[in-house]
Amino acid sequence: MRVRVGATTAHVAEDASVLDAVRAAGISLPTLCHDDRLTPAGSCRACLVRAGGKVVAACVTPAAEDAPIEVDADDLRGLRREAVEVIVSVLPPRALDDEHGRSELAGVCHDLGVAPDTARGAGGRGRDDSHPYVRLDRDLCIACGRCVRMCAEVQGTFALTLVGRGSDTVVAPGTGGPWAESECVACGGCVDTCPTGALTEPGLSGGDRTPELPGTRTTCGYCGVGCSLDVLTGGDSVTAVLPARDGPVNRGHACVKGRFAHGFLRSPDRLTRPLLRRDGRLEPVSWEEALDHVARELRAAVAAGGPGAVAAISSARATNEENYLLQKFMRTVIGTNSVDNCSRLCHAPSAAGLTAAFGLPGGTDPFEDVESADCLLLVGANPVEAHPVVGARLLQRVLRGARLVVADPRAVGLARHADVHLRPRPGTNVALFHAMAHVMLAEGLIDEEFLRERSAGLPELTALLAGYSPERTAAVTGVPAADVVAAARLFGLAERPAILYGLGVTEHLHGTDGVRALSNLAILRGAVGTGRGFGVNPLRGQNNVQGASDMGALPDLLPGYGKVTDADARLRAERVWGVLVPPRPGLRIPEMFAAARSGELRALWILGEDVCATDPDSNQVVQALESCPLVICDELFLSETARRADVVLPAASWLEKDGTFVNFDRRFQRVRAALAPPGAARPDFEIIHAVAAALGADLGCATPAEALTECGRIAPVFAGLSHERLDREGAVPWPCRHPDRPGESSLYRERFATPDGLAHLSAAPYLPPGEEPDDRYPLVLVTGRRWAHYNSGGMTRRTDNLLLDPTDRLDVHPVDASRHRLGDGDRVTVRSRHGEAHLTVQVSDDMTPGQVFCAFHFPASGVNALTSDRGDAATSCPEYKVTAVRLLAGERAGQAR
Ligand SMILES: Nc1nc2c(c(=O)[nH]1)N[C@H]1C(S)=C(S)[C@@H](COP(=O)(O)OP(=O)(O)OC[C@H]3O[C@@H](n4cnc5c(=O)[nH]c(N)nc54)[C@H](O)[C@@H]3O)O[C@H]1N2
Ligand SMILES: Nc1nc2c(c(=O)[nH]1)N[C@H]1C(S)=C(S)[C@@H](COP(=O)(O)OP(=O)(O)OC[C@H]3O[C@@H](n4cnc5c(=O)[nH]c(N)nc54)[C@H](O)[C@@H]3O)O[C@H]1N2
Ligand SMILES: [Mo]
């Protein structure tokens, strides 16, 4: 609509506010309680204007064509100044002595002509400095409520409230007591929106957060959400990390890890020099000496056992370009396909299952499309803790009316908001999904036209599903038939259903079957490849686990997913690389360890994966490393793996290097160095080049930018990508086949990428998990994540996140706790058929009786000594989610927090 603002005309949307119209007219208007990310409050009166003749707060008043807006009249300026003077008058003088001149409040006062000496309050309301990342100075609080709305409307934690009366009103945690003991999950949203400096973070002074602050735009290096961050530095360290408002995925939001957990960078434990094992001890040496040793021993390994005696584990923490270079090194310099990455431990079943069902190994739709979903099916994923920015957006969808079905044995995260919470016994997903499909078929909740024209396999699936009535599967899954029916109806009747899932689907003995059976539901409903719904989307884990696989750091696939067994795919790589590519698939990670134990593997290069802490059955992993004559480890820290290596090469972290990551919805985004690496540490990119050079080889592509371009020459799906394009456009999804055409964020609109162009239903039957409880091991242990720590914990334990979550806990249902006479804070020994771990008990109603849960963020506890080396039949992904254990009460420890 057209709205008159002063002498000009603004064009705005039908639902625009007067404030929107004023801004669209290019006129500046002060605000204090307003933030574009939040519902307007209209409480500060700093934006008073006249609309249609009446004085109104612009932020809360709808614009109208017949209500011309007046902004600049003297009386209006006076009213605005008076409103702000009232607010400021109770603040202490320091509220306006803003040394950086960047506080929003100081800026508004300056614009309105509010004199600095207006702030004459006595102060004395005190501070709350209990939290490591969020500091409260109550004297500066103007009770604008932005922090409270941020916590509710963006983060969805509802941890904050306003307390007190009149000018004494101030923000406080809703639980009362100190901030550190509140429900705050330290996303930083409150700090980010506070206009006065009442809420601050260490490193940044009050209100220091205007968009024009200089910083380095990069992509978060923790999880796979791919948040855009602006990193501010001072000297040689990070002062603050701010979420980018124009970040395509995070839109100004972040979480405790990306936002605050950068203290590891300057940890005294950082590796700053190469280390070489001599007489059993790791000793610092020069790069030259370390590289000489590596080259000599790699040559010796190949001489003794051929190229197949060397293997590499690439890193999903590292950049695309680094992954590209390492697989190129293995294939062209060593001459083996034995290169793998932690996708093996994580979403390899997604890659396999989604490829079989739809044709490509990634999620099917862009994340923003969940905004239009009317029913979310969230399976085996806990995004509130593991992908907090995604979890927050999903919760907002649900609070605004989308229906929610959660399938998770535990009552955590979004399960608390679910319309239906299915709690399957761990390892029984396939039976559960088949039961849902059974109901959808029986009740006609399917898209017959889609099934007829765009799918294959319906007759086989229909025959199979006859045996999966919800009543019958209840005995296997433990899920009541009525719940399955309710879930199937919510999903089946939805106009635009969305499937999001995590490791609760993949990390099983039949994880690939799980992905296929889940994909069946989307196919039956015609909710994939049609724009009706959000398809099937894995919440991929590591910052660059999608990319590590995309770049060909896999034993059977080349960059862009050409098979090494396919002569045409090899030829594409051979033309670019100028050497022959070995035609036989290499070893997967568990096969590498087995080969090391049997003496066939003589050299293993591990880039940033703490295999001794995070791979399953860790006693056997340790044995493998001990049996392998040469273990090289690129690391930030002396991890459990690095300390067992023969050569340790100090690596740069994501904040110290250049390149790209691919996030969970297939977006390429730039990673840029905000700092130099410490001491002699180098980016993995340089390390790989240096090792190749020590062997007399030149890998070409001297810069990360050249590496990505070279990859695009091999892989048609990346042919349109370049650093230069990403610098210009921000994020570009793949497939992206042409520099002048956009990437494809929604897949399969015309045809699926399978050989016949159809979506393939799977009729694989339910098979039981690899581990079943028995009299000796009566409990099922599920392992997974907690919000404040990340995987091995190597990084987050070296930050103040350790104050937020200091102990490794075993969650035990009250019934099991009392049966074992265990209480909160008791030390307990957990024993499985494979090993032993030591944890602290936390009695928790989130659990189902008979099941216990722990994370794996504190390697010293030994959690992965418990897990088995069994893996998914199709992909070898470990069965991390099902281990039979028993509990032995240990010594009593201090109260758990
Ligand atoms: N804070 C934090 N965030 C992280 C990480 C971290 O370590 N810490 N790691 C990152 C990585 S690498 C990854 S891969 C992602 C993982 O992210 P998620 O996949 O969300 O993580 P998990 O907690 O391992 O598992 C998810 C859920 O699966 C459930 N589950 C277990 N067994 C079953 C089952 O048989 N059926 C069903 N339906 N559910 C089951 C568990 O109870 C758990 O709540 O997180 C990433 N983000
Ligand atoms: N019990 C149990 N175990 C699990 C899981 C589970 O659910 N349960 N989940 C599994 C999953 S999904 C995953 S992805 C794995 C993750 O397991 P890992 O990949 O081993 O864990 P991370 O802690 O993410 O990273 C490993 C190391 O990389 C280093 N690092 C970080 N950035 C860089 C870099 O840029 N370069 C180099 N060279 N090093 C770097 C860190 O210092 C850290 O020591 O754990 C698996 N283990
Ligand atoms: Mo992962």
Coordinates of C-alpha atoms in Angstrom, one line a residue, residues 56-434:
V56 CA 0.6 7.2 18.5
A57 CA 3.6 5.0 19.1
A58 CA 4.7 4.2 15.6
C59 CA 5.9 0.6 16.3
V60 CA 2.5 -0.7 17.4
T61 CA 0.2 1.3 15.1
P62 CA -0.8 -0.3 11.8
A63 CA 0.0 2.0 8.8
A64 CA -3.1 3.0 6.7
E65 CA -3.5 4.6 3.3
D66 CA -5.9 7.2 4.7
A67 CA -3.8 8.1 7.7
P68 CA -0.9 10.3 6.7
I69 CA 2.0 10.2 9.0
E70 CA 3.7 13.2 10.5
V71 CA 7.1 12.8 12.1
D72 CA 9.0 16.0 12.2
A73 CA 6.7 18.5 14.0
D74 CA 8.2 20.3 17.0
D75 CA 5.6 19.1 19.4
L76 CA 6.3 15.5 18.4
R77 CA 10.0 15.9 18.9
G78 CA 9.2 17.4 22.3
L79 CA 7.0 14.5 23.2
R80 CA 9.6 12.0 22.2
R81 CA 12.3 13.8 24.1
E82 CA 10.2 14.0 27.2
A83 CA 9.4 10.3 27.0
V84 CA 13.0 9.4 26.9
E85 CA 13.9 12.0 29.6
V86 CA 11.6 10.3 32.0
I87 CA 13.2 6.9 31.3
V88 CA 16.7 8.3 31.6
S89 CA 16.1 10.5 34.7
V90 CA 16.1 7.5 37.0
L91 CA 19.3 6.0 35.5
P92 CA 22.7 6.7 37.1
P93 CA 25.0 9.1 35.2
R94 CA 27.2 6.3 33.8
A95 CA 24.2 5.2 31.7
L96 CA 25.1 8.0 29.3
D97 CA 28.8 8.2 29.6
D98 CA 29.2 5.8 26.8
E99 CA 32.9 5.8 26.1
H100 CA 32.4 4.0 22.7
G101 CA 29.5 6.1 21.7
R102 CA 27.7 3.0 20.5
S103 CA 25.0 2.3 23.1
E104 CA 21.6 2.5 21.5
L105 CA 20.3 4.5 24.5
A106 CA 23.2 7.0 24.2
G107 CA 22.5 7.3 20.5
V108 CA 18.8 7.9 21.0
C109 CA 19.5 10.6 23.6
H110 CA 22.0 12.3 21.3
D111 CA 19.5 12.3 18.5
L112 CA 16.7 13.7 20.6
G113 CA 18.8 16.2 22.4
V114 CA 18.4 14.7 25.8
A115 CA 21.3 16.2 27.9
P116 CA 23.8 13.8 29.4
D117 CA 23.1 15.3 32.9
T118 CA 19.5 14.1 32.7
A119 CA 20.7 10.8 34.1
R120 CA 20.7 11.6 37.8
G121 CA 19.4 8.4 39.4
A122 CA 21.0 7.1 42.5
G123 CA 21.5 3.5 41.3
G124 CA 22.3 0.9 43.9
R125 CA 20.2 -1.9 42.6
G126 CA 23.2 -4.1 42.2
R127 CA 24.6 -6.5 39.7
D128 CA 24.4 -10.2 38.9
D129 CA 27.7 -11.5 37.8
S130 CA 27.0 -15.1 38.6
H131 CA 26.9 -16.2 34.9
P132 CA 30.1 -16.6 32.9
Y133 CA 28.6 -15.1 29.7
V134 CA 25.7 -12.9 30.7
R135 CA 26.2 -10.0 33.1
L136 CA 23.4 -7.9 34.6
D137 CA 23.8 -4.3 35.8
R138 CA 20.3 -3.6 37.2
D139 CA 20.9 0.1 37.4
L140 CA 21.0 0.4 33.6
C141 CA 17.8 -1.6 33.0
I142 CA 14.9 0.5 31.6
A143 CA 12.5 -2.4 31.6
C144 CA 11.9 -2.2 27.9
G145 CA 11.4 -5.9 27.9
R146 CA 13.4 -6.6 24.8
C147 CA 15.5 -9.3 26.5
V148 CA 12.3 -10.9 27.9
R149 CA 10.8 -11.0 24.4
M150 CA 14.0 -12.2 22.8
C151 CA 14.2 -15.1 25.3
A152 CA 10.5 -16.0 24.6
E153 CA 10.0 -15.2 20.9
V154 CA 13.4 -16.1 19.4
Q155 CA 15.1 -18.5 21.8
G156 CA 11.9 -20.0 23.3
T157 CA 13.4 -20.6 26.7
F158 CA 11.2 -18.2 28.6
A159 CA 13.9 -17.8 31.2
L160 CA 13.4 -14.1 31.9
T161 CA 10.8 -11.8 33.3
L162 CA 10.4 -8.3 34.5
V163 CA 10.0 -7.8 38.3
G164 CA 9.3 -4.8 40.5
R165 CA 7.1 -1.8 40.1
G166 CA 7.3 1.5 38.3
S167 CA 10.7 2.9 37.8
D168 CA 12.1 0.0 39.9
T169 CA 11.1 -2.6 37.3
V170 CA 14.0 -4.7 36.2
V171 CA 14.8 -7.9 34.3
A172 CA 15.4 -11.0 36.3
P173 CA 15.5 -14.8 35.8
G174 CA 12.0 -16.3 36.1
T175 CA 13.2 -18.8 38.6
G176 CA 14.4 -16.1 41.0
G177 CA 17.9 -16.5 42.4
P178 CA 21.1 -15.9 40.5
W179 CA 21.3 -15.9 36.7
A180 CA 23.8 -18.8 36.7
E181 CA 21.2 -21.0 38.3
S182 CA 18.3 -20.0 36.0
E183 CA 17.1 -21.7 32.9
C184 CA 19.2 -19.4 30.7
V185 CA 20.9 -21.4 27.9
A186 CA 23.3 -18.5 27.1
C187 CA 22.2 -18.0 23.5
G188 CA 23.2 -14.4 24.0
G189 CA 19.9 -13.0 22.5
C190 CA 19.2 -10.9 25.6
V191 CA 22.7 -9.3 25.5
D192 CA 22.4 -8.8 21.8
T193 CA 19.1 -6.8 22.0
C194 CA 19.7 -4.9 25.2
P195 CA 19.8 -1.2 24.2
T196 CA 21.4 0.2 27.4
G197 CA 24.2 -2.0 28.5
A198 CA 22.2 -3.5 31.4
L199 CA 23.0 -6.9 29.9
T200 CA 26.5 -7.4 28.7
E201 CA 29.0 -10.1 28.0
P202 CA 32.6 -10.2 29.1
G203 CA 34.8 -8.6 26.5
L204 CA 32.2 -6.1 25.2
S205 CA 31.1 -3.0 27.0
G206 CA 27.5 -1.8 27.3
G207 CA 25.4 -1.6 24.2
D208 CA 28.4 -2.1 22.0
R209 CA 26.7 -3.8 19.2
T210 CA 25.8 -1.7 16.2
P211 CA 25.9 -3.4 12.8
E212 CA 28.7 -1.2 11.5
L213 CA 31.1 -2.7 14.0
P214 CA 34.1 -4.0 12.1
G215 CA 34.4 -7.7 12.3
T216 CA 35.2 -10.8 10.3
R217 CA 32.2 -12.5 8.8
T218 CA 32.5 -16.2 9.0
T219 CA 30.5 -19.4 9.5
C220 CA 30.3 -21.2 12.9
G221 CA 32.6 -24.2 13.3
Y222 CA 30.6 -26.1 15.8
C223 CA 27.5 -27.8 14.6
G224 CA 26.0 -28.2 11.1
V225 CA 23.4 -25.4 11.3
G226 CA 25.8 -23.0 9.7
C227 CA 25.2 -19.8 11.6
S228 CA 26.8 -16.6 10.2
L229 CA 28.9 -14.9 12.8
D230 CA 30.8 -11.6 13.0
V231 CA 34.0 -12.1 15.0
L232 CA 35.4 -9.1 16.7
T233 CA 39.1 -9.2 17.7
G234 CA 41.5 -7.1 19.8
G235 CA 45.2 -7.8 19.6
D236 CA 45.6 -11.5 19.2
S237 CA 42.3 -12.7 20.7
V238 CA 38.6 -12.7 20.1
T239 CA 36.7 -10.1 22.1
A240 CA 33.2 -11.2 21.0
V241 CA 31.3 -13.2 18.4
L242 CA 28.1 -11.6 17.2
P243 CA 25.4 -13.5 15.3
A244 CA 24.8 -11.9 11.9
R245 CA 21.3 -10.4 11.5
D246 CA 21.6 -11.1 7.8
G247 CA 22.8 -14.7 8.4
P248 CA 20.7 -16.8 6.0
V249 CA 20.2 -19.6 8.4
N250 CA 20.4 -18.0 11.9
R251 CA 19.0 -14.5 11.2
G252 CA 20.6 -12.9 14.1
H253 CA 20.4 -15.8 16.5
A254 CA 23.2 -18.0 17.9
C255 CA 23.8 -20.5 20.7
V256 CA 26.1 -20.9 23.7
K257 CA 28.8 -22.6 21.6
G258 CA 29.1 -20.4 18.5
R259 CA 28.5 -17.2 20.4
F260 CA 30.6 -17.7 23.5
A261 CA 32.7 -20.9 23.4
H262 CA 35.8 -19.4 21.8
G263 CA 38.0 -19.5 25.0
F264 CA 39.7 -22.6 23.7
L265 CA 41.6 -20.5 21.2
R266 CA 43.9 -19.1 23.8
S267 CA 43.9 -22.1 26.1
P268 CA 47.5 -22.8 27.4
D269 CA 46.9 -26.4 26.2
R270 CA 46.8 -25.3 22.5
L271 CA 49.4 -27.1 20.4
T272 CA 51.9 -24.6 19.0
R273 CA 54.7 -26.8 17.8
P274 CA 54.9 -30.2 16.0
L275 CA 55.6 -33.1 18.4
L276 CA 57.5 -36.2 17.5
R277 CA 57.7 -39.4 19.6
R278 CA 61.2 -40.3 20.7
D279 CA 61.9 -43.1 23.2
G280 CA 58.2 -43.3 23.9
R281 CA 57.8 -39.5 24.6
L282 CA 56.3 -36.8 22.5
E283 CA 58.8 -34.0 22.1
P284 CA 58.6 -30.6 20.4
V285 CA 60.5 -30.5 17.1
S286 CA 60.7 -28.1 14.1
W287 CA 58.3 -28.5 11.2
E288 CA 61.1 -29.6 9.0
E289 CA 62.0 -32.4 11.3
A290 CA 58.4 -33.5 11.7
L291 CA 57.8 -33.4 8.0
D292 CA 61.0 -35.3 7.2
H293 CA 59.9 -38.0 9.6
V294 CA 56.4 -38.2 8.2
A295 CA 57.8 -38.5 4.6
R296 CA 60.3 -41.1 5.5
E297 CA 57.8 -43.3 7.4
L298 CA 55.1 -42.9 4.8
R299 CA 57.6 -44.1 2.2
A300 CA 58.6 -47.0 4.4
A301 CA 54.9 -48.0 4.9
V302 CA 54.2 -48.0 1.2
A303 CA 57.4 -49.9 0.5
A304 CA 56.5 -52.6 3.0
G305 CA 52.7 -52.9 2.3
G306 CA 51.9 -51.0 -0.9
P307 CA 49.6 -47.9 -1.0
G308 CA 46.9 -50.0 0.8
A309 CA 49.0 -49.9 3.9
V310 CA 48.2 -46.2 4.3
A311 CA 44.9 -44.7 5.3
A312 CA 43.5 -41.3 6.4
I313 CA 40.6 -40.1 8.5
S314 CA 39.7 -36.6 7.3
S315 CA 37.9 -34.1 9.4
A316 CA 34.3 -32.9 9.3
R317 CA 35.6 -30.0 11.5
A318 CA 37.9 -28.9 8.7
T319 CA 37.0 -26.9 5.6
N320 CA 35.9 -28.3 2.2
E321 CA 39.1 -27.3 0.7
E322 CA 41.1 -29.2 3.3
N323 CA 39.0 -32.3 2.8
Y324 CA 39.3 -32.0 -0.9
L325 CA 43.1 -31.7 -0.6
L326 CA 43.5 -34.7 1.8
Q327 CA 41.5 -37.1 -0.4
K328 CA 43.5 -35.8 -3.4
F329 CA 46.7 -36.5 -1.5
M330 CA 45.6 -40.0 -0.6
R331 CA 44.4 -40.8 -4.1
T332 CA 47.1 -39.2 -6.2
V333 CA 50.2 -39.2 -4.0
I334 CA 49.7 -42.4 -2.0
G335 CA 47.5 -44.2 -4.5
T336 CA 44.7 -45.5 -2.3
N337 CA 41.0 -44.7 -1.7
S338 CA 41.4 -45.4 2.0
V339 CA 40.1 -42.0 3.2
D340 CA 37.0 -41.6 5.3
N341 CA 35.4 -39.0 7.6
C342 CA 33.2 -38.9 10.7
S343 CA 30.1 -39.1 8.6
R344 CA 30.8 -42.8 9.0
L345 CA 29.8 -42.4 12.7
C346 CA 26.9 -40.1 12.2
H347 CA 24.9 -39.7 9.0
A348 CA 26.4 -42.2 6.6
P349 CA 23.0 -44.0 6.8
S350 CA 21.4 -40.7 5.7
A351 CA 23.6 -40.4 2.7
A352 CA 23.0 -44.1 1.8
G353 CA 19.2 -44.0 2.6
L354 CA 18.4 -40.7 0.9
T355 CA 20.4 -41.6 -2.2
A356 CA 18.5 -44.9 -2.5
A357 CA 15.2 -43.2 -1.9
F358 CA 15.6 -39.9 -3.8
G359 CA 19.0 -39.9 -5.6
L360 CA 21.1 -37.4 -3.7
P361 CA 22.9 -37.8 -0.3
G362 CA 21.5 -34.7 1.4
G363 CA 18.3 -33.2 2.8
T364 CA 15.6 -32.4 0.3
D365 CA 14.5 -28.8 1.2
P366 CA 15.8 -25.5 2.5
F367 CA 15.3 -24.9 6.2
E368 CA 13.3 -21.7 5.8
D369 CA 10.5 -23.9 4.3
V370 CA 9.7 -25.2 7.7
E371 CA 8.1 -21.8 8.2
S372 CA 5.2 -22.9 6.1
A373 CA 5.0 -26.5 7.5
D374 CA 1.8 -27.3 9.4
C375 CA 3.0 -30.5 11.0
L376 CA 6.5 -31.3 12.1
L377 CA 7.6 -34.9 12.5
L378 CA 10.8 -34.8 14.6
V379 CA 12.5 -38.1 15.0
G380 CA 15.5 -39.1 17.0
A381 CA 16.8 -35.6 17.2
N382 CA 17.1 -33.2 20.1
P383 CA 17.7 -29.9 18.3
V384 CA 17.0 -27.8 21.4
E385 CA 20.4 -29.0 22.7
A386 CA 22.2 -30.2 19.5
H387 CA 21.1 -27.6 17.0
P388 CA 19.8 -24.8 19.2
V389 CA 19.1 -22.2 16.5
V390 CA 17.1 -24.8 14.6
G391 CA 15.4 -26.0 17.8
A392 CA 14.4 -22.5 18.6
R393 CA 12.9 -21.9 15.2
L394 CA 11.0 -25.2 15.3
L395 CA 9.6 -24.3 18.7
Q396 CA 8.4 -20.9 17.4
R397 CA 6.6 -22.8 14.6
V398 CA 4.9 -25.0 17.1
L399 CA 4.0 -22.1 19.4
R400 CA 2.4 -20.4 16.4
G401 CA 0.2 -23.4 15.6
A402 CA 2.1 -26.1 13.7
R403 CA 1.3 -29.6 15.0
L404 CA 4.3 -31.6 16.4
V405 CA 4.9 -35.3 16.6
V406 CA 8.2 -36.3 18.3
A407 CA 9.6 -39.8 18.3
D408 CA 12.3 -40.1 21.0
P409 CA 12.6 -42.5 23.9
R410 CA 13.4 -39.5 26.1
A411 CA 11.1 -36.7 27.2
V412 CA 13.6 -33.9 26.3
G413 CA 13.6 -30.7 24.3
L414 CA 10.7 -30.3 21.9
A415 CA 9.0 -33.5 23.2
R416 CA 7.7 -31.4 26.0
H417 CA 5.7 -29.4 23.4
A418 CA 4.5 -32.3 21.3
D419 CA 0.9 -33.1 20.4
V420 CA 2.0 -36.7 20.3
H421 CA 5.2 -38.0 21.8
L422 CA 6.1 -41.5 20.7
R423 CA 8.6 -43.2 22.9
P424 CA 10.0 -46.2 21.0
R425 CA 12.4 -48.7 22.6
P426 CA 15.8 -47.7 21.3
G427 CA 16.5 -49.5 18.1
T428 CA 12.9 -50.1 17.0
N429 CA 12.3 -47.2 14.7
V430 CA 11.7 -49.3 11.6
A431 CA 8.8 -51.1 13.2
L432 CA 7.4 -47.7 14.4
F433 CA 7.6 -46.0 11.0
H434 CA 6.1 -49.1 9.3

